[in-house]
Amino acid sequence: MTLLDRLKTDVLTADGAMGTLLYSHGIDFCYEELNTEKPEIIEKIHKDYIAAGADVIQTNTYGANAIKLARYGIENRSRELNTAAIEIAKKAAAPGGQFVLGTIGGIRGIRKSTATNAEIIASVREQAESLLSGDPDGILFETYYDFDELSDSVKLLRTMSDVPIIAQVSMHEPGVLQNGLSLNEALHRLEGIGADVVGVNCRLGPFHTLQAFEDVTLPEKAFLSAYPNASLLDVEDGRIVYESEADYFGRAAVLLRNEGVRLIGGCCGTTPKHIEAAKKRLVGLPPLTEKKVKTKKPIVIQEAKPSTDVSICEKAKTARTVIVELDTPKTLLTEKFIEGANKLYDAGVDAVTMADNSLASPRISNMAMGATLKLQHDVRSLVHITCRDHNLIGLQSHLMGLDALGLHDVLAITGDPTKIGDFPGATDVYDVSSPELIQLIKQLNDGISFSGKPLKKKANFSVAAAFNPNVRVLDRAVKRLEKKIECGADYFITQPVFTKEKIVDVYEATKHLSTPIFIGIMPLTSMRNAEFLHHEVPGIKLSDETLERMRACGDDQERAAKEGIQIAKELLDTAAQIFNGIYIITPFLRYDMSMELIHYINELDALKERGIVHADSSN
């Protein structure tokens, strides 16, 4: 009798966690490598679950794909480890007794850049071919947070074989996937593309797993599965633990059956004791054939309050738009910063933009200063957000705070590594990359949290992204720019550019795009400033001519500042002709220098409106 035949008439008990048991024994290397190095350990765990009453066991291959094995340097052993795993499981199972599932684990979590679609599909194909060669009773896809990844994997396998497919998603929040799709909708979609058993595993304990299934209607042809964790995890003395009594898990298994689930196993934290408790309580219970789901009142997501200001992005598409960066103070004295921001805004800049601890050095929070400028001085702020300083929890909380303050103009950037800043021993977070952060911010604009939970209101962020044209191969930088556009970037702000030729090159390389680009112009203040930027600051390179002109000023600070302004004006002569967006970077709170450049831009635009051709400022 096949697995699907049994599920038509019975509620089956599956096994529990493999990694939890290996972890408890102090094994701290690649678990899948044990399939060849210590096969007796894996076989014993299979037999322990069978002795506990498991009708279904799965192979020790959750991470046995080339992408995950690469972290151990054994990516070329995927076929070997999968083949060995199916042999071990088949050997442990009684002839005509337990069903053996070949396991394939999900790769992506929140992060989309972990691997490309092509790489994931190639790894699934390789793993599936190896597992199928061992004639399993089914293939189990488990722990998939990314619904698109799971869908593509199911579709691929269905072209390869007619073996039963068990497809299980994982959720951060009960009843909803991280992309905002409801669990009920997700499971029915999986059924529609060929999955025979659909369900959930990992992340949530029995309580929240049950809560998630309350809204799930019975599929037309497929069966439901659930492999909850033993509980929510805890940490004791640096080790992960799960607090859950086996009998509690057993009682939860009955409640899952009452929600229509027919294949019930365990994930993280579960042991043979949990499976034994579940089996004892499920014996003799027939599967549920009818289920009424209470209609819940839909969650209404309010539209974002319309902005009274024209967006920076939209203005830059048709008219001159100037933003000026003014770093927040490194000390607790804020008067000069606020004075500078007010004067810049009064001069007509469209926004004052503030870095997020530039060069990894702590400054007064740009959120705090942005709110001060907006609420007390009516100055529009563009706030930078780095992936370096905030984990996913902090990023979402930070963005929700910005929305509450009405600060909707943001720049999503990776951030300079901490080792170059004031605290080189500090931790770099980088939970996500800047393209991924852009996607997550846009998800907030849909009223969906990073975990998929409804926020009851849409945010209204306009998202800028960084663009560094100071590279050897500009085409590659443009490819990265195009990727950020796909992720939702509304416009771009470049690193400071120091040659007219580079400005023209940027224009030629990006003129096929409709997304506005703000060319970065930074006035130099001294020869030392120029050499520091050129030699030590990532992403900035000066021309030989610019360096020589600044060296010629020697130690004359006034002359050097004037020369820096002159160089910036010459760059503006070119930039203002071909780009609407200008991004002026204020050095060392010298907002007087930025003010002079703003006035110069206004002069250029006034001459242009009058049809007068401006003479190059270098002449």
Tab-separated table of N, CA, C and O in Angstrom, residues 78-186:
chain	number	residue	atom	x	y	z
A	78	SER	N	27.184	16.317	-2.612
A	78	SER	CA	25.729	16.281	-2.447
A	78	SER	C	25.151	14.933	-2.863
A	78	SER	O	24.376	14.311	-2.117
A	79	ARG	N	25.486	14.456	-4.038
A	79	ARG	CA	24.932	13.180	-4.515
A	79	ARG	C	25.316	12.036	-3.593
A	79	ARG	O	24.481	11.181	-3.258
A	80	GLU	N	26.558	12.018	-3.178
A	80	GLU	CA	27.041	10.950	-2.302
A	80	GLU	C	26.279	10.920	-0.982
A	80	GLU	O	25.843	9.849	-0.513
A	81	LEU	N	26.081	12.089	-0.365
A	81	LEU	CA	25.429	12.147	0.941
A	81	LEU	C	23.944	11.828	0.855
A	81	LEU	O	23.381	11.188	1.751
A	82	ASN	N	23.289	12.258	-0.224
A	82	ASN	CA	21.872	11.942	-0.395
A	82	ASN	C	21.659	10.461	-0.675
A	82	ASN	O	20.727	9.849	-0.141
A	83	THR	N	22.511	9.895	-1.496
A	83	THR	CA	22.396	8.460	-1.810
A	83	THR	C	22.596	7.620	-0.563
A	83	THR	O	21.853	6.658	-0.303
A	84	ALA	N	23.598	8.000	0.243
A	84	ALA	CA	23.853	7.262	1.485
A	84	ALA	C	22.675	7.392	2.445
A	84	ALA	O	22.287	6.417	3.114
A	85	ALA	N	22.080	8.573	2.505
A	85	ALA	CA	20.984	8.820	3.447
A	85	ALA	C	19.763	7.968	3.133
A	85	ALA	O	19.125	7.414	4.047
A	86	ILE	N	19.419	7.847	1.861
A	86	ILE	CA	18.237	7.056	1.506
A	86	ILE	C	18.482	5.584	1.790
A	86	ILE	O	17.586	4.849	2.218
A	87	GLU	N	19.712	5.149	1.621
A	87	GLU	CA	20.060	3.756	1.918
A	87	GLU	C	19.942	3.481	3.413
A	87	GLU	O	19.431	2.428	3.822
A	88	ILE	N	20.392	4.422	4.246
A	88	ILE	CA	20.316	4.243	5.701
A	88	ILE	C	18.863	4.175	6.155
A	88	ILE	O	18.479	3.300	6.950
A	89	ALA	N	18.044	5.083	5.665
A	89	ALA	CA	16.641	5.115	6.074
A	89	ALA	C	15.905	3.859	5.635
A	89	ALA	O	15.091	3.302	6.390
A	90	LYS	N	16.181	3.407	4.424
A	90	LYS	CA	15.527	2.186	3.922
A	90	LYS	C	15.943	0.968	4.743
A	90	LYS	O	15.140	0.066	5.013
A	91	LYS	N	17.193	0.965	5.154
A	91	LYS	CA	17.697	-0.137	5.963
A	91	LYS	C	17.034	-0.158	7.340
A	91	LYS	O	16.714	-1.226	7.888
A	92	ALA	N	16.793	1.052	7.888
A	92	ALA	CA	16.198	1.136	9.219
A	92	ALA	C	14.719	0.758	9.204
A	92	ALA	O	14.194	0.196	10.170
A	93	ALA	N	14.031	1.068	8.128
A	93	ALA	CA	12.594	0.798	8.039
A	93	ALA	C	12.331	-0.689	7.885
A	93	ALA	O	13.082	-1.406	7.216
A	94	ALA	N	11.259	-1.148	8.509
A	94	ALA	CA	10.889	-2.563	8.386
A	94	ALA	C	10.333	-2.825	6.991
A	94	ALA	O	9.634	-1.974	6.429
A	95	PRO	N	10.618	-3.972	6.400
A	95	PRO	CA	10.071	-4.300	5.068
A	95	PRO	C	8.549	-4.221	5.080
A	95	PRO	O	7.884	-4.856	5.901
A	96	GLY	N	8.015	-3.386	4.182
A	96	GLY	CA	6.561	-3.221	4.138
A	96	GLY	C	6.002	-2.482	5.329
A	96	GLY	O	4.789	-2.448	5.538
A	97	GLY	N	6.900	-1.856	6.113
A	97	GLY	CA	6.451	-1.164	7.324
A	97	GLY	C	6.405	0.329	7.166
A	97	GLY	O	5.458	0.888	6.614
A	98	GLN	N	7.476	0.998	7.604
A	98	GLN	CA	7.475	2.459	7.592
A	98	GLN	C	7.718	3.008	6.182
A	98	GLN	O	8.436	2.432	5.377
A	99	PHE	N	7.106	4.155	5.944
A	99	PHE	CA	7.341	4.875	4.689
A	99	PHE	C	8.573	5.755	4.859
A	99	PHE	O	8.784	6.359	5.924
A	100	VAL	N	9.357	5.853	3.812
A	100	VAL	CA	10.589	6.648	3.840
A	100	VAL	C	10.450	7.835	2.889
A	100	VAL	O	10.181	7.656	1.697
A	101	LEU	N	10.641	9.026	3.427
A	101	LEU	CA	10.579	10.240	2.632
A	101	LEU	C	11.984	10.813	2.432
A	101	LEU	O	12.759	10.906	3.397
A	102	GLY	N	12.286	11.181	1.216
A	102	GLY	CA	13.538	11.878	0.938
A	102	GLY	C	13.335	13.362	1.196
A	102	GLY	O	12.437	13.977	0.620
A	103	THR	N	14.160	13.930	2.060
A	103	THR	CA	13.952	15.305	2.512
A	103	THR	C	14.811	16.303	1.743
A	103	THR	O	16.012	16.103	1.572
A	104	ILE	N	14.181	17.407	1.330
A	104	ILE	CA	14.870	18.537	0.710
A	104	ILE	C	14.471	19.789	1.481
A	104	ILE	O	13.281	20.092	1.601
A	105	GLY	N	15.442	20.486	2.024
A	105	GLY	CA	15.153	21.657	2.851
A	105	GLY	C	15.203	22.956	2.081
A	105	GLY	O	15.920	23.092	1.084
A	106	GLY	N	14.435	23.929	2.557
A	106	GLY	CA	14.438	25.253	1.942
A	106	GLY	C	15.754	25.971	2.165
A	106	GLY	O	16.493	25.685	3.118
A	107	ILE	N	16.056	26.915	1.302
A	107	ILE	CA	17.326	27.635	1.365
A	107	ILE	C	17.133	29.068	1.843
A	107	ILE	O	17.859	29.551	2.700
A	108	ARG	N	16.153	29.749	1.313
A	108	ARG	CA	15.972	31.157	1.648
A	108	ARG	C	15.140	31.352	2.905
A	108	ARG	O	14.216	30.602	3.164
A	109	GLY	N	15.515	32.393	3.663
A	109	GLY	CA	14.677	32.847	4.755
A	109	GLY	C	14.148	34.210	4.351
A	109	GLY	O	13.544	34.388	3.316
A	110	ILE	N	14.411	35.216	5.179
A	110	ILE	CA	14.079	36.594	4.797
A	110	ILE	C	14.937	37.023	3.613
A	110	ILE	O	14.491	37.708	2.712
A	111	ARG	N	16.185	36.576	3.614
A	111	ARG	CA	17.143	37.021	2.606
A	111	ARG	C	16.864	36.375	1.256
A	111	ARG	O	16.753	35.166	1.133
A	112	LYS	N	16.786	37.221	0.237
A	112	LYS	CA	16.584	36.732	-1.124
A	112	LYS	C	17.902	36.470	-1.832
A	112	LYS	O	17.958	35.720	-2.794
A	113	SER	N	18.967	37.117	-1.353
A	113	SER	CA	20.234	37.035	-2.064
A	113	SER	C	21.075	35.833	-1.674
A	113	SER	O	22.197	35.688	-2.126
A	114	THR	N	20.537	34.973	-0.816
A	114	THR	CA	21.289	33.793	-0.398
A	114	THR	C	21.744	32.997	-1.605
A	114	THR	O	22.864	32.497	-1.654
A	115	ALA	N	20.890	32.855	-2.574
A	115	ALA	CA	21.222	32.139	-3.807
A	115	ALA	C	20.252	32.588	-4.894
A	115	ALA	O	19.131	33.010	-4.603
A	116	THR	N	20.688	32.485	-6.124
A	116	THR	CA	19.806	32.853	-7.237
A	116	THR	C	18.800	31.733	-7.485
A	116	THR	O	18.988	30.587	-7.045
A	117	ASN	N	17.753	32.050	-8.222
A	117	ASN	CA	16.754	31.034	-8.563
A	117	ASN	C	17.392	29.881	-9.318
A	117	ASN	O	17.075	28.708	-9.077
A	118	ALA	N	18.285	30.216	-10.248
A	118	ALA	CA	18.939	29.179	-11.051
A	118	ALA	C	19.773	28.259	-10.172
A	118	ALA	O	19.782	27.031	-10.364
A	119	GLU	N	20.488	28.830	-9.197
A	119	GLU	CA	21.307	28.019	-8.295
A	119	GLU	C	20.440	27.111	-7.438
A	119	GLU	O	20.781	25.931	-7.214
A	120	ILE	N	19.316	27.638	-6.954
A	120	ILE	CA	18.423	26.830	-6.120
A	120	ILE	C	17.830	25.684	-6.920
A	120	ILE	O	17.815	24.532	-6.461
A	121	ILE	N	17.348	25.967	-8.112
A	121	ILE	CA	16.750	24.917	-8.938
A	121	ILE	C	17.779	23.844	-9.279
A	121	ILE	O	17.476	22.637	-9.257
A	122	ALA	N	19.006	24.264	-9.562
A	122	ALA	CA	20.058	23.286	-9.874
A	122	ALA	C	20.340	22.389	-8.669
A	122	ALA	O	20.521	21.167	-8.815
A	123	SER	N	20.350	22.974	-7.468
A	123	SER	CA	20.627	22.172	-6.274
A	123	SER	C	19.467	21.227	-5.966
A	123	SER	O	19.680	20.082	-5.550
A	124	VAL	N	18.218	21.689	-6.179
A	124	VAL	CA	17.061	20.821	-5.961
A	124	VAL	C	17.076	19.663	-6.944
A	124	VAL	O	16.806	18.505	-6.579
A	125	ARG	N	17.393	19.949	-8.186
A	125	ARG	CA	17.434	18.892	-9.188
A	125	ARG	C	18.462	17.826	-8.826
A	125	ARG	O	18.184	16.623	-8.870
A	126	GLU	N	19.651	18.274	-8.438
A	126	GLU	CA	20.710	17.326	-8.085
A	126	GLU	C	20.313	16.482	-6.884
A	126	GLU	O	20.488	15.261	-6.873
A	127	GLN	N	19.751	17.135	-5.859
A	127	GLN	CA	19.361	16.406	-4.660
A	127	GLN	C	18.216	15.446	-4.950
A	127	GLN	O	18.217	14.291	-4.489
A	128	ALA	N	17.235	15.899	-5.716
A	128	ALA	CA	16.080	15.051	-6.028
A	128	ALA	C	16.498	13.834	-6.842
A	128	ALA	O	16.008	12.717	-6.605
A	129	GLU	N	17.388	14.018	-7.810
A	129	GLU	CA	17.845	12.891	-8.620
A	129	GLU	C	18.496	11.824	-7.740
A	129	GLU	O	18.261	10.618	-7.929
A	130	SER	N	19.303	12.261	-6.770
A	130	SER	CA	19.972	11.314	-5.878
A	130	SER	C	18.981	10.583	-4.989
A	130	SER	O	19.071	9.361	-4.791
A	131	LEU	N	18.026	11.317	-4.436
A	131	LEU	CA	17.034	10.698	-3.550
A	131	LEU	C	16.106	9.761	-4.332
A	131	LEU	O	15.774	8.659	-3.858
A	132	LEU	N	15.696	10.178	-5.505
A	132	LEU	CA	14.791	9.349	-6.307
A	132	LEU	C	15.449	8.044	-6.737
A	132	LEU	O	14.762	7.026	-6.916
A	133	SER	N	16.759	8.059	-6.879
A	133	SER	CA	17.459	6.831	-7.273
A	133	SER	C	17.339	5.750	-6.210
A	133	SER	O	17.505	4.564	-6.492
A	134	GLY	N	17.031	6.163	-4.964
A	134	GLY	CA	16.849	5.214	-3.877
A	134	GLY	C	15.422	4.752	-3.702
A	134	GLY	O	15.111	4.043	-2.735
A	135	ASP	N	14.516	5.156	-4.607
A	135	ASP	CA	13.121	4.721	-4.608
A	135	ASP	C	12.416	5.032	-3.286
A	135	ASP	O	11.890	4.151	-2.601
A	136	PRO	N	12.335	6.317	-2.913
A	136	PRO	CA	11.630	6.674	-1.675
A	136	PRO	C	10.118	6.568	-1.860
A	136	PRO	O	9.616	6.488	-2.988
A	137	ASP	N	9.404	6.620	-0.753
A	137	ASP	CA	7.938	6.594	-0.807
A	137	ASP	C	7.356	7.989	-1.042
A	137	ASP	O	6.139	8.132	-1.221
A	138	GLY	N	8.196	8.985	-1.031
A	138	GLY	CA	7.773	10.351	-1.289
A	138	GLY	C	8.949	11.291	-1.100
A	138	GLY	O	9.990	10.908	-0.564
A	139	ILE	N	8.779	12.518	-1.564
A	139	ILE	CA	9.774	13.564	-1.347
A	139	ILE	C	9.144	14.636	-0.478
A	139	ILE	O	8.037	15.123	-0.754
A	140	LEU	N	9.851	14.987	0.595
A	140	LEU	CA	9.374	15.991	1.541
A	140	LEU	C	10.158	17.289	1.367
A	140	LEU	O	11.366	17.326	1.566
A	141	PHE	N	9.458	18.334	0.978
A	141	PHE	CA	10.027	19.678	0.975
A	141	PHE	C	9.652	20.323	2.306
A	141	PHE	O	8.469	20.517	2.587
A	142	GLU	N	10.641	20.694	3.116
A	142	GLU	CA	10.311	21.231	4.428
A	142	GLU	C	11.094	22.512	4.743
A	142	GLU	O	12.158	22.763	4.190
A	143	THR	N	10.493	23.308	5.644
A	143	THR	CA	11.079	24.558	6.126
A	143	THR	C	11.309	25.542	4.991
A	143	THR	O	12.416	26.015	4.757
A	144	TYR	N	10.251	25.870	4.291
A	144	TYR	CA	10.296	26.846	3.210
A	144	TYR	C	9.586	28.126	3.656
A	144	TYR	O	8.365	28.148	3.791
A	145	TYR	N	10.369	29.164	3.883
A	145	TYR	CA	9.803	30.472	4.209
A	145	TYR	C	9.447	31.239	2.939
A	145	TYR	O	8.541	32.062	2.943
A	146	ASP	N	10.196	30.988	1.876
A	146	ASP	CA	9.973	31.672	0.605
A	146	ASP	C	9.020	30.842	-0.239
A	146	ASP	O	9.378	29.772	-0.736
A	147	PHE	N	7.796	31.332	-0.395
A	147	PHE	CA	6.771	30.553	-1.095
A	147	PHE	C	7.127	30.338	-2.556
A	147	PHE	O	6.847	29.271	-3.120
A	148	ASP	N	7.726	31.325	-3.187
A	148	ASP	CA	8.103	31.170	-4.596
A	148	ASP	C	9.151	30.071	-4.762
A	148	ASP	O	9.109	29.298	-5.725
A	149	GLU	N	10.084	29.998	-3.824
A	149	GLU	CA	11.102	28.941	-3.881
A	149	GLU	C	10.451	27.570	-3.779
A	149	GLU	O	10.793	26.642	-4.536
A	150	LEU	N	9.515	27.413	-2.855
A	150	LEU	CA	8.835	26.133	-2.697
A	150	LEU	C	8.016	25.796	-3.939
A	150	LEU	O	8.039	24.652	-4.420
A	151	SER	N	7.301	26.764	-4.460
A	151	SER	CA	6.478	26.529	-5.653
A	151	SER	C	7.335	26.069	-6.825
A	151	SER	O	6.988	25.106	-7.528
A	152	ASP	N	8.451	26.748	-7.041
A	152	ASP	CA	9.335	26.376	-8.150
A	152	ASP	C	9.904	24.974	-7.951
A	152	ASP	O	10.059	24.212	-8.917
A	153	SER	N	10.200	24.631	-6.703
A	153	SER	CA	10.761	23.306	-6.418
A	153	SER	C	9.731	22.207	-6.652
A	153	SER	O	10.048	21.146	-7.203
A	154	VAL	N	8.490	22.453	-6.223
A	154	VAL	CA	7.424	21.468	-6.444
A	154	VAL	C	7.186	21.274	-7.942
A	154	VAL	O	7.053	20.140	-8.431
A	155	LYS	N	7.126	22.369	-8.679
A	155	LYS	CA	6.917	22.274	-10.123
A	155	LYS	C	8.034	21.488	-10.792
A	155	LYS	O	7.792	20.657	-11.687
A	156	LEU	N	9.266	21.743	-10.367
A	156	LEU	CA	10.404	21.014	-10.940
A	156	LEU	C	10.280	19.518	-10.671
A	156	LEU	O	10.414	18.696	-11.591
A	157	LEU	N	10.030	19.160	-9.427
A	157	LEU	CA	9.965	17.740	-9.084
A	157	LEU	C	8.825	17.041	-9.817
A	157	LEU	O	8.963	15.882	-10.235
A	158	ARG	N	7.726	17.755	-10.019
A	158	ARG	CA	6.603	17.122	-10.695
A	158	ARG	C	6.945	16.803	-12.148
A	158	ARG	O	6.394	15.867	-12.732
A	159	THR	N	7.881	17.529	-12.737
A	159	THR	CA	8.335	17.199	-14.102
A	159	THR	C	9.310	16.031	-14.100
A	159	THR	O	9.521	15.407	-15.140
A	160	MET	N	9.880	15.744	-12.944
A	160	MET	CA	10.895	14.698	-12.844
A	160	MET	C	10.317	13.345	-12.462
A	160	MET	O	10.866	12.301	-12.805
A	161	SER	N	9.199	13.348	-11.718
A	161	SER	CA	8.693	12.098	-11.158
A	161	SER	C	7.225	12.251	-10.757
A	161	SER	O	6.741	13.364	-10.529
A	162	ASP	N	6.537	11.103	-10.651
A	162	ASP	CA	5.168	11.116	-10.124
A	162	ASP	C	5.131	10.657	-8.674
A	162	ASP	O	4.082	10.321	-8.133
A	163	VAL	N	6.291	10.652	-8.007
A	163	VAL	CA	6.377	10.269	-6.603
A	163	VAL	C	5.522	11.229	-5.772
A	163	VAL	O	5.389	12.411	-6.111
A	164	PRO	N	4.903	10.768	-4.676
A	164	PRO	CA	4.150	11.676	-3.811
A	164	PRO	C	5.019	12.826	-3.302
A	164	PRO	O	6.168	12.627	-2.904
A	165	ILE	N	4.464	14.035	-3.331
A	165	ILE	CA	5.182	15.231	-2.884
A	165	ILE	C	4.515	15.785	-1.639
A	165	ILE	O	3.305	16.039	-1.623
A	166	ILE	N	5.304	15.945	-0.587
A	166	ILE	CA	4.841	16.591	0.642
A	166	ILE	C	5.503	17.958	0.680
A	166	ILE	O	6.735	18.048	0.714
A	167	ALA	N	4.721	19.025	0.643
A	167	ALA	CA	5.255	20.395	0.574
A	167	ALA	C	4.846	21.158	1.824
A	167	ALA	O	3.654	21.366	2.068
A	168	GLN	N	5.846	21.577	2.599
A	168	GLN	CA	5.555	22.242	3.872
A	168	GLN	C	6.190	23.629	3.930
A	168	GLN	O	7.390	23.781	3.712
A	169	VAL	N	5.362	24.615	4.242
A	169	VAL	CA	5.834	25.979	4.423
A	169	VAL	C	6.172	26.210	5.889
A	169	VAL	O	5.752	25.440	6.771
A	170	SER	N	6.927	27.269	6.147
A	170	SER	CA	7.200	27.705	7.516
A	170	SER	C	6.766	29.158	7.655
A	170	SER	O	6.871	29.933	6.704
A	171	MET	N	6.282	29.497	8.827
A	171	MET	CA	5.717	30.830	9.059
A	171	MET	C	6.414	31.506	10.237
A	171	MET	O	6.796	30.844	11.194
A	172	HIS	N	6.567	32.806	10.148
A	172	HIS	CA	7.027	33.584	11.292
A	172	HIS	C	5.851	33.893	12.222
A	172	HIS	O	6.022	33.983	13.432
A	173	GLU	N	4.681	34.055	11.620
A	173	GLU	CA	3.463	34.378	12.369
A	173	GLU	C	2.386	33.341	12.045
A	173	GLU	O	2.286	32.891	10.897
A	174	PRO	N	1.564	32.934	13.006
A	174	PRO	CA	0.540	31.921	12.744
A	174	PRO	C	-0.417	32.332	11.636
A	174	PRO	O	-1.006	33.416	11.673
A	175	GLY	N	-0.555	31.475	10.627
A	175	GLY	CA	-1.576	31.674	9.611
A	175	GLY	C	-1.194	32.544	8.442
A	175	GLY	O	-2.003	32.745	7.530
A	176	VAL	N	0.046	33.071	8.421
A	176	VAL	CA	0.431	33.957	7.332
A	176	VAL	C	1.905	33.750	6.985
A	176	VAL	O	2.744	33.587	7.868
A	177	LEU	N	2.201	33.720	5.688
A	177	LEU	CA	3.572	33.567	5.237
A	177	LEU	C	4.266	34.923	5.243
A	177	LEU	O	3.623	35.963	5.348
A	178	GLN	N	5.580	34.925	5.103
A	178	GLN	CA	6.313	36.187	5.211
A	178	GLN	C	6.007	37.159	4.063
A	178	GLN	O	6.274	38.349	4.172
A	179	ASN	N	5.430	36.660	2.969
A	179	ASN	CA	5.046	37.557	1.875
A	179	ASN	C	3.613	38.072	2.031
A	179	ASN	O	3.098	38.754	1.148
A	180	GLY	N	2.965	37.722	3.148
A	180	GLY	CA	1.603	38.192	3.408
A	180	GLY	C	0.512	37.240	2.956
A	180	GLY	O	-0.664	37.469	3.235
A	181	LEU	N	0.881	36.163	2.268
A	181	LEU	CA	-0.106	35.190	1.790
A	181	LEU	C	-0.637	34.385	2.967
A	181	LEU	O	0.118	33.962	3.848
A	182	SER	N	-1.948	34.153	3.000
A	182	SER	CA	-2.516	33.362	4.087
A	182	SER	C	-2.101	31.905	3.934
A	182	SER	O	-1.866	31.418	2.824
A	183	LEU	N	-2.008	31.201	5.051
A	183	LEU	CA	-1.640	29.792	5.005
A	183	LEU	C	-2.641	29.008	4.181
A	183	LEU	O	-2.263	28.140	3.379
A	184	ASN	N	-3.920	29.286	4.355
A	184	ASN	CA	-4.948	28.566	3.605
A	184	ASN	C	-4.738	28.722	2.096
A	184	ASN	O	-4.767	27.749	1.336
A	185	GLU	N	-4.517	29.947	1.653
A	185	GLU	CA	-4.305	30.198	0.231
A	185	GLU	C	-3.035	29.509	-0.252
A	185	GLU	O	-2.996	28.917	-1.337
A	186	ALA	N	-1.975	29.568	0.543
A	186	ALA	CA	-0.701	28.957	0.151
A	186	ALA	C	-0.836	27.444	-0.029
A	186	ALA	O	-0.353	26.876	-1.019
